[in-house]
Amino acid sequence: MPPGLTLVSKDARRLGMAGGALARAPLARLRRALAIILAPALAGCAVGPNFTPPVAPVAEKYLESHNPAVKTDREDYRDWWKAFHDPVLDRLIETAYDQNLTLLSAGTRVLQARAELGVAVGEFYPQQQGGYGLTTYNRPSHADAAANPQLELNNFWQSQLGLKAAWELDFWGKFRRGVESADAAYLSSIASYDDVLVTLLGDVAKTYIGIRTLEKQIVYARDNIVRQKQALQIARDRFSGGTATKLDVYQAENVLGQTEASVPQLTVQLQHGANALRVLLGMPPEPLGSLLGRETARIPVAPPKIFVGIPTDLLRRRPDVRAAELKAAAQSAQIGVALSDLYPAISLTGRIGGSASTINGAKLVSIFTPAGLTYSFGPAFQWNILNYGQITNNVRLQDATLQQYLVDYQQAVLKAQQDVEDGIATYLQSRIAVEALRRSVAAANGALGISILEYQQGTRDFTSVLTSEQNLLTAENDLAIAEGDVPLGVTQVYEALGGGWQIREGNDFVWPSTNAEMRARTDWGTVLPPAGAPKPPPPALAAPTPGLPGPQDEGPTVRAPEF
C-alpha cells in the first residue's frame, strides 16, 4: 500500500457488492478481467488524512459565573425570546422566520450543496457511458488506390448500434474523498443556514428593543417639553411683572427649542429602526401598526436570571462553530483528492453492440444477429509522471488551506466566547445602571420642582431651573437607554449561545411557494420533496441529523447515485 493510504473496509464491502454484480456478466472473459483488475481496488484505500477536529481554546467557565443572576445550568434555548413574555416580539419572530429573504437565500444554498453532493456521488460510478448508433452511406474513391486498395470497394451502407462506457476505478480514494468533501460541505451549508437563522432572530429582537427604547426616549422628551413650557411661561410672567429680566425668557426658550428638536431627531432614528425591521420581516414599506400593536414605549422586561451553561457547550450548539469545523472537514478531504493525482488513474473501457454493412452483399439487418456482434473490453491507465511540481504544489495548496480553516475554527470558538462574555457584561452592568439612573431621575424631578418653586418665590435665579431641566432630560434619556440595554444584553447572550435555530427542525429550507416554483422549473426528485410531503431521512446522512450537523453525521462515501 502506498504511503499515505488509509484502509476503509466499509467502502470495500460496498465495492465488493458492486464488483459481484459486474462479475455476473455473461462472458467468462469479462469475469476474469474484472476479477484481476478490481482486486486491488476492493481493498478500499484512500490517500490523504482522515479529518480530526482541532483542539479549541475553551475556558472552564464564564468570568461572571459567580454572579447570582448568571446560572450555569444548561438550557435548550429554542424559544429564548419568550423569556420576555412579549407577544409582539413573538409575532415578529414568527413573521421573520416565515418571510426573511436572507434566510431563504441561505436555504437555497443548502439545496445547491445538496445537488453538488449528488454530482460527487455520481463521479464514483462509470464516468462515461452512453448509447451510440449510426447509419451512413459511404462512397470510397474509385481513383485512389491508397484509400481503396485494389479498387475493390463499391458504394455501401454501414450501420452501428451499441453501448460504450469508461470507468476510472477509485483505487486511491479520489472519488470517495470527493464525496466526503461534498458531504461535509453540504452539512456545513445546513450549519450556515442555522447561523443565519440565529442571527436573524437576534437582529429582530434587538431591532424591536431599539424601537421600544426610542419610543420611550420620545415620551420622556415630550414630557420634558411640557415641563419646560411651564417654566417658560413662569419666566414670561415674571418678566411681565418686572421681577425678572428678558434673559430668563431667552434661556427658557433656548432649552425648550433644543428639547423640541430632539423629538424629530429621535423620530428619524425610530423610522430607521422600523425600516430595518421591515427588511428583517421581508416586508415592503408599509405600516407596522398591525404587528407592533397599539401599546408603545414598552421596553421588553428582561428575566431576573440568565442561563449560560459552560463554554464547552458552544462547540456543539453554535452553528457558526459547527460550520467552521465542517468547512475544515470538507477541505481535509480535498487533500486526498489532490494527492490521488500523484498515482496512476486506472480505468476500464468497454464497448458492445452490433455492426453491419452492405459490402459483399451483406445486409444491414445483420447488425442484430450473432455475426454482427462486436465488443471490446480492457484496462487502461494514465499517469502524470512529469508534472513539473504542479500536483505536489496543489497538495501543498490544499494542506495550507486546511490549516487556515483549522485556525478559523479556533478563532470562531474564541469569538463565540467573547460574544457570550460581552452579552453577560451588558446585561449585568445595565441592570446596575438602571437602578442608579432611576434614583437619578427621582432626584432630578425633585430638584426641578424645588428650583421652580424657589424661582417663583424669587429666592433662586432661573439658572437653577435650567440646570434642573437639563439634568432631568439627560437622566430620563439615559434611563431609557439603560432600560433597553438590559434586554439587549439578554438577547446578545442567547444569540451568542446559539439559541433559536431549533425552530427549523421538521421544516423545509425554502418556502412552499419557492419549492413549487423550483419544482415547476426543474425535476428535483426526492432532493426537494413537494411541500407538505413526508420527509424521508436525508440521503446524505446515515440517520436524521441530531441537532446541529457535525462530522459524525457524514454519510458513507459509497452510496447509490441519485437520478
XYZ file of N, CA, C and O in Angstrom, residues 287-447:
644
model
N -47.245 50.288 6.809
C -47.399 50.487 8.263
C -47.174 49.196 9.040
O -47.534 48.106 8.600
N -46.568 49.342 10.215
C -46.285 48.198 11.086
C -47.247 48.122 12.255
O -47.047 47.314 13.172
N -48.295 48.954 12.209
C -49.199 49.009 13.349
C -49.799 47.673 13.715
O -49.938 47.331 14.892
N -50.157 46.864 12.701
C -50.782 45.573 12.985
C -49.823 44.615 13.672
O -50.247 43.692 14.371
N -48.522 44.802 13.458
C -47.523 43.922 14.060
C -47.021 44.457 15.400
O -46.811 43.695 16.347
N -46.835 45.774 15.476
C -46.284 46.359 16.701
C -47.356 46.604 17.756
O -47.029 46.761 18.947
N -48.612 46.654 17.343
C -49.674 46.865 18.314
C -49.817 48.337 18.685
O -49.046 49.202 18.256
N -50.811 48.609 19.490
C -51.109 49.990 19.871
C -50.239 50.474 21.020
O -49.963 51.672 21.147
N -49.828 49.580 21.870
C -49.033 49.982 23.038
C -47.614 50.294 22.609
O -46.945 49.482 21.963
N -47.155 51.494 22.924
C -45.807 51.924 22.541
C -44.965 52.162 23.781
O -45.473 52.223 24.902
N -43.691 52.321 23.551
C -42.727 52.676 24.607
C -42.659 51.625 25.708
O -42.206 51.911 26.814
N -43.079 50.387 25.390
C -42.990 49.323 26.388
C -41.750 48.478 26.095
O -41.780 47.603 25.235
N -40.669 48.774 26.790
C -39.430 48.035 26.593
C -39.584 46.644 27.202
O -40.043 46.508 28.332
N -39.228 45.581 26.449
C -39.353 44.219 26.994
C -38.624 44.090 28.320
O -37.517 44.584 28.506
N -39.273 43.399 29.242
C -38.706 43.220 30.580
C -37.810 41.990 30.581
O -38.242 40.889 30.225
N -36.563 42.181 30.956
C -35.608 41.073 30.973
C -35.869 40.162 32.166
O -36.336 40.605 33.214
N -35.565 38.880 32.030
C -35.718 37.956 33.159
C -34.705 38.276 34.250
O -33.642 38.849 33.989
N -35.011 37.907 35.481
C -34.082 38.225 36.581
C -32.798 37.401 36.551
O -31.817 37.782 37.190
N -32.808 36.284 35.818
C -31.625 35.441 35.729
C -31.446 34.970 34.282
O -32.415 34.862 33.526
N -30.214 34.686 33.914
C -29.925 34.120 32.602
C -29.161 32.807 32.803
O -28.396 32.656 33.748
N -29.390 31.878 31.884
C -28.772 30.561 31.967
C -27.772 30.432 30.821
O -28.145 30.493 29.642
N -26.513 30.265 31.150
C -25.459 30.316 30.136
C -24.715 29.005 29.958
O -23.934 28.852 29.016
N -24.889 28.040 30.838
C -24.145 26.792 30.723
C -22.664 27.005 30.941
O -22.235 27.862 31.720
N -21.859 26.230 30.212
C -20.400 26.357 30.292
C -19.852 26.569 28.880
O -20.512 26.212 27.881
N -18.657 27.154 28.734
C -18.141 27.477 27.403
C -18.039 26.288 26.451
O -18.213 26.463 25.239
N -17.755 25.077 26.950
C -17.617 23.939 26.030
C -18.934 23.622 25.326
O -18.933 22.978 24.267
N -20.061 24.066 25.885
C -21.345 23.845 25.222
C -21.400 24.534 23.871
O -22.153 24.116 22.978
N -20.637 25.598 23.712
C -20.665 26.353 22.456
C -20.213 25.493 21.271
O -20.635 25.712 20.137
N -19.331 24.525 21.539
C -18.794 23.709 20.448
C -19.883 22.862 19.791
O -19.770 22.506 18.616
N -20.908 22.529 20.536
C -21.970 21.689 19.973
C -23.241 22.476 19.679
O -24.169 21.934 19.081
N -23.301 23.754 20.106
C -24.552 24.492 19.969
C -24.441 25.701 19.046
O -25.448 26.129 18.475
N -23.253 26.241 18.856
C -23.114 27.414 17.995
C -23.053 26.975 16.539
O -22.135 26.252 16.131
N -23.989 27.415 15.708
C -23.956 26.992 14.297
C -22.706 27.442 13.557
O -22.189 26.701 12.716
N -22.201 28.654 13.854
C -21.032 29.117 13.123
C -19.793 28.303 13.481
O -18.914 28.086 12.633
N -19.724 27.820 14.735
C -18.607 26.958 15.123
C -18.704 25.624 14.407
O -17.706 25.093 13.892
N -19.913 25.080 14.337
C -20.120 23.824 13.601
C -19.779 23.999 12.124
O -19.156 23.128 11.510
N -20.217 25.106 11.552
C -19.947 25.350 10.140
C -18.449 25.450 9.874
O -17.947 24.939 8.862
N -17.719 26.109 10.775
C -16.273 26.236 10.609
C -15.600 24.872 10.690
O -14.662 24.578 9.925
N -16.061 24.011 11.593
C -15.486 22.680 11.723
C -15.765 21.844 10.467
O -14.887 21.152 9.950
N -16.984 21.922 9.960
C -17.345 21.153 8.765
C -16.636 21.682 7.523
O -16.299 20.920 6.615
N -16.410 22.966 7.473
C -15.654 23.544 6.357
C -14.239 22.992 6.350
O -13.689 22.672 5.282
N -13.651 22.870 7.523
C -12.314 22.284 7.627
C -12.343 20.810 7.238
O -11.423 20.308 6.572
N -13.397 20.083 7.636
C -13.512 18.667 7.276
C -13.613 18.495 5.766
O -13.011 17.579 5.185
N -14.384 19.370 5.116
C -14.506 19.298 3.655
C -13.156 19.560 2.990
O -12.788 18.903 2.004
N -12.403 20.502 3.534
C -11.103 20.815 2.948
C -10.107 19.697 3.196
O -9.247 19.420 2.351
N -10.194 19.025 4.342
C -9.287 17.916 4.627
C -9.404 16.837 3.557
O -8.394 16.272 3.107
N -10.630 16.544 3.135
C -10.828 15.533 2.084
C -10.246 15.985 0.756
O -9.829 15.154 -0.061
N -10.198 17.294 0.513
C -9.642 17.797 -0.749
C -8.141 17.506 -0.861
O -7.609 17.425 -1.967
N -7.462 17.326 0.270
C -6.047 16.937 0.214
C -5.926 15.570 -0.424
O -5.046 15.328 -1.264
N -6.814 14.644 -0.036
C -6.797 13.321 -0.648
C -7.115 13.357 -2.126
O -6.519 12.617 -2.925
N -8.056 14.217 -2.519
C -8.388 14.359 -3.941
C -7.159 14.824 -4.719
O -6.842 14.280 -5.783
N -6.457 15.806 -4.199
C -5.263 16.321 -4.883
C -4.134 15.299 -4.863
O -3.407 15.134 -5.853
N -3.968 14.594 -3.748
C -2.877 13.630 -3.609
C -3.051 12.450 -4.560
O -2.059 11.858 -5.019
N -4.287 12.093 -4.881
C -4.525 10.948 -5.762
C -3.990 11.182 -7.171
O -3.739 10.223 -7.908
N -3.804 12.449 -7.546
C -3.264 12.738 -8.882
C -1.805 12.320 -9.008
O -1.274 12.276 -10.121
N -1.134 12.023 -7.907
C 0.254 11.557 -7.970
C 0.339 10.092 -8.401
O 1.415 9.617 -8.755
N -0.792 9.394 -8.367
C -0.810 7.964 -8.686
C -1.497 7.743 -10.034
O -2.251 8.595 -10.504
N -1.265 6.596 -10.663
C -1.873 6.354 -11.971
C -3.386 6.216 -11.880
O -3.916 5.617 -10.934
N -4.068 6.772 -12.858
C -5.518 6.641 -12.969
C -5.812 5.401 -13.807
O -5.486 5.352 -15.001
N -6.385 4.397 -13.179
C -6.641 3.121 -13.841
C -8.113 3.053 -14.209
O -8.990 3.292 -13.371
N -8.369 2.724 -15.471
C -9.730 2.747 -15.978
C -10.071 1.439 -16.673
O -9.180 0.694 -17.131
N -11.362 1.166 -16.734
C -11.907 0.088 -17.554
C -12.719 0.733 -18.664
O -13.539 1.612 -18.400
N -12.470 0.296 -19.898
C -13.235 0.801 -21.033
C -13.850 -0.382 -21.756
O -13.259 -1.467 -21.829
N -15.019 -0.183 -22.248
C -15.691 -1.276 -22.947
C -16.709 -0.761 -23.930
O -17.195 0.367 -23.831
N -17.013 -1.631 -24.887
C -17.988 -1.304 -25.912
C -18.630 -2.613 -26.358
O -17.942 -3.622 -26.554
N -19.927 -2.624 -26.510
C -20.630 -3.795 -27.010
C -21.781 -3.327 -27.886
O -22.431 -2.327 -27.582
N -21.957 -4.024 -28.991
C -23.018 -3.627 -29.901
C -23.003 -4.477 -31.148
O -22.493 -5.607 -31.167
N -23.547 -3.930 -32.189
C -23.584 -4.620 -33.468
C -23.138 -3.709 -34.580
O -23.255 -2.484 -34.494
N -22.602 -4.322 -35.646
C -22.138 -3.558 -36.796
C -22.370 -4.382 -38.051
O -22.154 -5.605 -38.055
N -22.819 -3.729 -39.096
C -23.067 -4.423 -40.368
C -22.958 -3.438 -41.509
O -23.091 -2.219 -41.311
N -22.670 -3.934 -42.704
C -22.601 -3.095 -43.899
C -23.066 -3.914 -45.090
O -23.227 -5.141 -45.017
N -23.287 -3.263 -46.191
C -23.750 -3.939 -47.409
C -22.596 -4.356 -48.316
O -22.829 -4.728 -49.469
N -21.371 -4.305 -47.802
C -20.224 -4.744 -48.592
C -20.334 -6.250 -48.837
O -20.721 -7.013 -47.950
N -19.999 -6.653 -50.011
C -20.011 -8.074 -50.387
C -21.398 -8.700 -50.224
O -21.537 -9.878 -49.873
N -22.420 -7.898 -50.415
C -23.765 -8.430 -50.425
C -24.382 -8.638 -49.074
O -25.490 -9.194 -48.989
N -23.740 -8.266 -47.986
C -24.333 -8.411 -46.651
C -25.496 -7.442 -46.484
O -25.685 -6.519 -47.291
N -26.283 -7.657 -45.426
C -27.444 -6.833 -45.188
C -27.295 -6.089 -43.862
O -26.675 -6.571 -42.923
N -27.908 -4.895 -43.796
C -27.813 -4.088 -42.575
C -28.490 -4.753 -41.389
O -28.092 -4.550 -40.241
N -29.508 -5.595 -41.651
C -30.195 -6.239 -40.534
C -29.301 -7.231 -39.821
O -29.621 -7.706 -38.733
N -28.144 -7.551 -40.417
C -27.217 -8.457 -39.747
C -26.674 -7.878 -38.458
O -26.050 -8.582 -37.665
N -26.925 -6.598 -38.240
C -26.467 -5.955 -37.003
C -27.090 -6.603 -35.771
O -26.533 -6.570 -34.675
N -28.278 -7.226 -35.962
C -28.994 -7.829 -34.851
C -28.758 -9.329 -34.742
O -29.424 -10.007 -33.980
N -27.810 -9.855 -35.510
C -27.515 -11.286 -35.477
C -26.207 -11.523 -34.744
O -25.397 -10.588 -34.560
N -25.951 -12.768 -34.301
C -24.668 -13.052 -33.639
C -23.468 -12.698 -34.502
O -22.420 -12.309 -33.975
N -23.621 -12.803 -35.813
C -22.491 -12.466 -36.687
C -22.145 -10.984 -36.611
O -20.993 -10.584 -36.830
N -23.136 -10.164 -36.314
C -22.886 -8.724 -36.263
C -22.418 -8.233 -34.905
O -22.135 -7.047 -34.741
N -22.351 -9.133 -33.908
C -21.944 -8.728 -32.559
C -20.489 -8.262 -32.548
O -19.608 -8.897 -33.121
N -20.279 -7.146 -31.877
C -18.911 -6.624 -31.720
C -18.767 -6.085 -30.306
O -19.691 -5.490 -29.771
N -17.636 -6.372 -29.702
C -17.397 -5.820 -28.375
C -15.903 -5.713 -28.157
O -15.093 -6.391 -28.799
N -15.578 -4.851 -27.219
C -14.179 -4.694 -26.812
C -14.172 -4.334 -25.340
O -15.092 -3.696 -24.827
N -13.126 -4.762 -24.652
C -13.055 -4.518 -23.212
C -11.602 -4.612 -22.788
O -10.843 -5.445 -23.294
N -11.217 -3.727 -21.863
C -9.854 -3.827 -21.380
C -9.493 -2.686 -20.449
O -10.199 -1.679 -20.368
N -8.441 -2.865 -19.711
C -7.980 -1.823 -18.792
C -7.080 -0.809 -19.491
O -6.522 -1.082 -20.561
N -6.965 0.361 -18.863
C -6.061 1.402 -19.356
C -5.616 2.218 -18.159
O -6.260 2.219 -17.105
N -4.503 2.891 -18.303
C -4.082 3.772 -17.215
C -3.417 5.007 -17.797
O -2.908 5.004 -18.921
N -3.483 6.055 -16.992
C -2.821 7.311 -17.341
C -2.104 7.809 -16.103
O -2.680 7.865 -15.006
N -0.840 8.163 -16.261
C -0.021 8.553 -15.119
C 0.731 9.822 -15.478
O 1.550 9.826 -16.404
N 0.421 10.870 -14.741
C 1.101 12.146 -14.971
C 2.468 12.100 -14.295
O 2.634 12.522 -13.156
N 3.430 11.555 -15.027
C 4.758 11.334 -14.438
C 5.513 12.651 -14.278
O 6.037 12.967 -13.208
N 5.589 13.426 -15.326
C 6.338 14.685 -15.287
C 5.332 15.834 -15.259
O 4.815 16.248 -16.289
N 5.046 16.317 -14.065
C 4.041 17.386 -13.933
C 4.652 18.684 -13.441
O 3.923 19.608 -13.072
N 5.991 18.730 -13.395
C 6.714 19.950 -13.054
C 6.294 20.505 -11.679
O 6.233 21.713 -11.469
N 5.979 19.614 -10.765
C 5.632 20.033 -9.413
C 4.225 20.580 -9.259
O 3.853 21.016 -8.162
N 3.410 20.548 -10.322
C 2.067 21.111 -10.228
C 1.197 20.331 -9.241
O 0.498 20.914 -8.416
N 1.240 19.006 -9.329
C 0.407 18.197 -8.441
C 0.875 18.341 -7.001
O 0.076 18.525 -6.079
N 2.184 18.262 -6.811
C 2.732 18.377 -5.453
C 2.372 19.718 -4.828
O 1.983 19.794 -3.656
N 2.497 20.764 -5.603
C 2.170 22.082 -5.067
C 0.677 22.268 -4.868
O 0.261 23.035 -3.989
N -0.125 21.563 -5.658
C -1.560 21.613 -5.418
C -1.897 20.934 -4.093
O -2.764 21.399 -3.347
N -1.208 19.824 -3.792
C -1.399 19.178 -2.489
C -1.012 20.135 -1.371
O -1.716 20.256 -0.358
N 0.111 20.818 -1.546
C 0.529 21.794 -0.538
C -0.497 22.915 -0.395
O -0.771 23.389 0.722
N -1.051 23.347 -1.536
C -2.072 24.391 -1.503
C -3.279 23.943 -0.689
O -3.786 24.695 0.163
N -3.737 22.714 -0.942
C -4.897 22.206 -0.209
C -4.581 22.060 1.283
O -5.436 22.328 2.135
N -3.371 21.640 1.610
C -2.996 21.486 3.015
C -2.923 22.836 3.717
O -3.373 22.977 4.857
N -2.361 23.841 3.034
C -2.288 25.173 3.644
C -3.683 25.758 3.837
O -3.957 26.422 4.848
N -4.576 25.483 2.886
C -5.953 25.948 3.029
C -6.628 25.280 4.220
O -7.366 25.920 4.977
N -6.377 23.976 4.390
C -6.914 23.280 5.558
C -6.407 23.919 6.845
O -7.183 24.134 7.794
N -5.119 24.222 6.902
C -4.565 24.823 8.111
C -5.230 26.165 8.402
O -5.498 26.507 9.562
N -5.504 26.920 7.343
C -6.206 28.193 7.512
C -7.585 27.960 8.126
O -7.992 28.674 9.059
N -8.315 26.956 7.635
C -9.654 26.684 8.144
C -9.616 26.181 9.588
O -10.533 26.452 10.364
N -8.558 25.443 9.932
C -8.422 24.996 11.319
C -8.215 26.190 12.251
O -8.784 26.244 13.347
N -7.414 27.138 11.809
C -7.207 28.353 12.601
C -8.500 29.161 12.667
O -8.856 29.717 13.713
N -9.229 29.212 11.539
C -10.510 29.924 11.526
C -11.484 29.296 12.523
O -12.260 30.006 13.181
N -11.443 27.981 12.621
C -12.305 27.291 13.591
C -11.945 27.707 15.017
O -12.822 28.015 15.831
N -10.661 27.712 15.325
C -10.231 28.119 16.660
C -10.614 29.572 16.939
O -11.018 29.917 18.051
N -10.496 30.414 15.922
C -10.889 31.813 16.070
C -12.399 31.929 16.309
O -12.850 32.756 17.113
N -13.180 31.086 15.623
C -14.631 31.095 15.817
C -14.996 30.719 17.243
O -15.929 31.277 17.826
N -14.251 29.771 17.814
C -14.509 29.370 19.200
C -14.197 30.532 20.157
O -14.964 30.809 21.093
N -13.079 31.204 19.916
C -12.741 32.359 20.759
C -13.781 33.466 20.619
O -14.207 34.078 21.606
N -14.189 33.735 19.380
C -15.175 34.796 19.139
C -16.504 34.449 19.803
O -17.195 35.337 20.334
N -16.872 33.182 19.790
C -18.122 32.766 20.432
C -18.085 33.066 21.922
O -19.065 33.577 22.499
N -16.962 32.764 22.559
C -16.841 33.046 23.996
C -16.853 34.547 24.266
O -17.433 35.005 25.254
N -16.234 35.307 23.385
C -16.260 36.767 23.533
C -17.691 37.288 23.460
O -18.092 38.152 24.254
N -18.463 36.771 22.494
C -19.845 37.236 22.328
C -20.663 36.973 23.586
O -21.462 37.822 24.007
N -20.476 35.797 24.175
C -21.223 35.487 25.396
C -20.795 36.407 26.530
O -21.635 36.964 27.258
N -19.492 36.579 26.695
C -18.999 37.453 27.776
C -19.489 38.886 27.581
O -19.859 39.558 28.555
N -19.513 39.363 26.336
C -19.999 40.723 26.079
C -21.469 40.846 26.461
O -21.888 41.851 27.064
N -22.257 39.841 26.097
C -23.674 39.890 26.439
C -23.912 39.856 27.930
O -24.765 40.593 28.458
N -23.160 39.005 28.626
C -23.304 38.932 30.086
C -22.947 40.271 30.723
O -23.655 40.761 31.619
N -21.853 40.872 30.281
C -21.436 42.161 30.836
C -22.492 43.230 30.583
O -22.808 44.036 31.483
N -23.042 43.263 29.374
C -24.089 44.241 29.058
C -25.300 44.051 29.960
O -25.860 45.019 30.493
N -25.710 42.805 30.130
C -26.877 42.509 30.966
C -26.659 42.924 32.420
O -27.490 43.634 33.011
N -25.551 42.505 33.001
C -25.310 42.774 34.413
C -25.075 44.256 34.689
O -25.663 44.825 35.622
N -24.215 44.879 33.900
C -23.875 46.277 34.160
C -25.037 47.213 33.851
O -25.199 48.248 34.510
N -25.859 46.860 32.866
C -27.011 47.706 32.541
C -28.042 47.654 33.665
O -28.711 48.656 33.952
N -28.175 46.503 34.305
C -29.101 46.423 35.448
C -28.641 47.355 36.570
O -29.470 48.023 37.209
N -27.344 47.393 36.807
C -26.806 48.297 37.838
C -27.061 49.745 37.435
O -27.463 50.587 38.256
N -26.840 50.046 36.142
C -27.043 51.412 35.652
C -28.500 51.831 35.769
O -28.805 52.986 36.108
N -29.430 50.910 35.494
C -30.854 51.235 35.588
C -31.213 51.659 37.011
O -31.924 52.664 37.231
N -30.742 50.903 37.990
C -31.053 51.250 39.384
C -30.498 52.618 39.756
O -31.181 53.423 40.411
N -29.281 52.902 39.323
C -28.679 54.200 39.631
C -29.410 55.329 38.916
O -29.649 56.404 39.497
N -29.795 55.104 37.677
C -30.464 56.154 36.911
C -31.886 56.393 37.401
O -32.394 57.515 37.306
N -32.535 55.384 37.908
C -33.860 55.613 38.489
C -33.759 56.528 39.701
O -34.623 57.407 39.909
N -32.737 56.336 40.507
C -32.521 57.248 41.635
C -32.184 58.651 41.127
O -32.631 59.655 41.701
N -31.405 58.696 40.051
C -31.032 59.999 39.490
C -32.252 60.732 38.949
O -32.392 61.950 39.150
N -33.158 60.005 38.266
C -34.363 60.634 37.733
C -35.241 61.154 38.872
O -35.795 62.274 38.808
N -35.384 60.362 39.909
C -36.192 60.797 41.055
C -35.601 62.064 41.686
O -36.333 63.014 42.024
N -34.282 62.084 41.806
C -33.632 63.268 42.387
C -33.772 64.467 41.467
O -34.018 65.604 41.941
N -33.621 64.261 40.148
C -33.741 65.373 39.205
C -35.156 65.929 39.203
O -35.363 67.157 39.078
N -36.145 65.051 39.316
C -37.537 65.510 39.401
C -37.745 66.382 40.625
O -38.374 67.460 40.572
N -37.221 65.908 41.748
C -37.351 66.687 42.976
C -36.644 68.018 42.885
O -37.166 69.048 43.314
N -35.443 68.007 42.307
C -34.679 69.249 42.173
C -35.391 70.244 41.275
O -35.404 71.460 41.549
